[in-house]
Coordinates of C-alpha atoms in Angstrom, one line a residue:
L1 CA 24.7 16.9 -29.3
W2 CA 25.9 17.7 -26.0
M3 CA 29.5 17.1 -26.8
A4 CA 28.7 19.4 -29.8
V5 CA 26.5 22.2 -27.8
G6 CA 27.6 21.3 -24.2
P7 CA 25.6 21.3 -20.9
S8 CA 22.5 23.1 -21.2
E9 CA 21.7 26.1 -18.5
P10 CA 19.1 25.1 -15.8
A11 CA 15.7 27.0 -16.0
P12 CA 15.6 29.7 -13.3
Q13 CA 13.5 29.0 -10.4
T14 CA 10.0 30.4 -10.3
G15 CA 9.1 29.3 -6.9
Q16 CA 5.9 28.0 -8.2
R17 CA 5.3 24.4 -7.4
I18 CA 3.5 22.1 -9.5
Q19 CA 0.8 19.6 -8.3
R20 CA 1.4 16.2 -10.1
F21 CA -1.4 14.5 -8.3
T22 CA -4.6 15.6 -6.8
R23 CA -5.4 14.6 -3.0
A24 CA -7.9 12.2 -4.4
Q25 CA -5.4 10.4 -6.2
R26 CA -2.7 10.4 -3.1
I27 CA -5.6 9.1 -0.7
I28 CA -6.8 6.3 -3.0
H29 CA -3.0 5.4 -3.5
W30 CA -2.2 5.4 0.1
A31 CA -5.6 3.7 1.0
S32 CA -4.5 0.7 -1.5
A33 CA -1.3 0.3 -0.7
I34 CA -2.4 0.2 3.3
A35 CA -4.7 -2.3 2.1
F36 CA -2.2 -4.5 0.5
L37 CA -0.1 -4.6 3.3
L38 CA -3.0 -5.5 5.7
L39 CA -3.8 -8.2 3.2
A40 CA -0.6 -9.5 2.9
F41 CA 0.2 -9.7 6.9
T42 CA -3.2 -11.2 7.8
G43 CA -2.8 -13.4 4.5
L44 CA 0.7 -15.1 6.0
V45 CA -1.0 -15.4 9.4
L46 CA -4.1 -17.5 8.1
L47 CA -1.8 -19.3 5.2
F48 CA 1.3 -20.0 7.8
G49 CA -0.8 -19.9 11.4
K50 CA 0.1 -23.5 11.9
L51 CA 3.7 -22.6 12.3
L52 CA 3.1 -19.9 14.8
I53 CA 1.1 -21.8 17.3
P54 CA 4.3 -23.4 19.4
L55 CA 5.5 -19.5 19.6
L56 CA 2.4 -17.8 20.5
G57 CA 0.5 -20.1 22.4
H58 CA -3.3 -21.5 21.6
A59 CA -5.1 -18.6 23.2
L60 CA -3.0 -15.7 21.4
F61 CA -3.1 -17.5 18.1
S62 CA -6.8 -17.9 18.5
W63 CA -7.1 -14.1 18.7
L64 CA -4.6 -13.2 16.3
A65 CA -6.0 -15.5 13.7
I66 CA -9.7 -14.2 14.2
A67 CA -8.7 -10.8 14.2
S68 CA -6.6 -11.6 10.7
K69 CA -9.7 -13.3 9.2
Y70 CA -12.0 -10.0 9.9
V71 CA -9.2 -7.8 8.9
H72 CA -8.5 -9.4 5.7
N73 CA -12.5 -9.6 5.0
V74 CA -12.7 -6.3 5.3
A75 CA -9.4 -4.9 3.7
G76 CA -9.8 -7.3 0.2
P77 CA -12.7 -5.2 -0.7
V78 CA -11.4 -1.9 -0.2
F79 CA -8.0 -2.9 -2.0
V80 CA -10.2 -3.9 -4.8
L81 CA -12.2 -0.7 -4.9
C82 CA -9.1 1.6 -4.5
T83 CA -7.2 -0.6 -7.4
L84 CA -10.4 0.1 -9.8
A85 CA -10.7 3.8 -8.6
M86 CA -6.8 3.9 -9.8
F87 CA -7.8 3.7 -13.2
F88 CA -10.6 5.7 -13.5

C-alpha cells in the first residue's frame, strides 16, 4: 500500500498528552524494579560471599553479609507483592 499511495501525512499536533500508565502503576513498577535489583545484589553477596572475604576482610564482610540478609528478607516479600499487584 505504501508503494501505491505513498507515505501518510502525520497527524496534526494537538498539544494534549496521553497518560499511558497511572501513578499507581508507575510506583508498583519502580518498587518491583528496585526490589529486584536489591535481591540480585544481596543474593550474590550471600551466595558468593566467601570470595569476598579476602578482599574485604572478616569484619567488613560480616557487616555486609548481615545487612544483605536483612535487606534480602525485606525486599523478597516486597518484590512478590509488587509483582502480584502488576497483574491485578
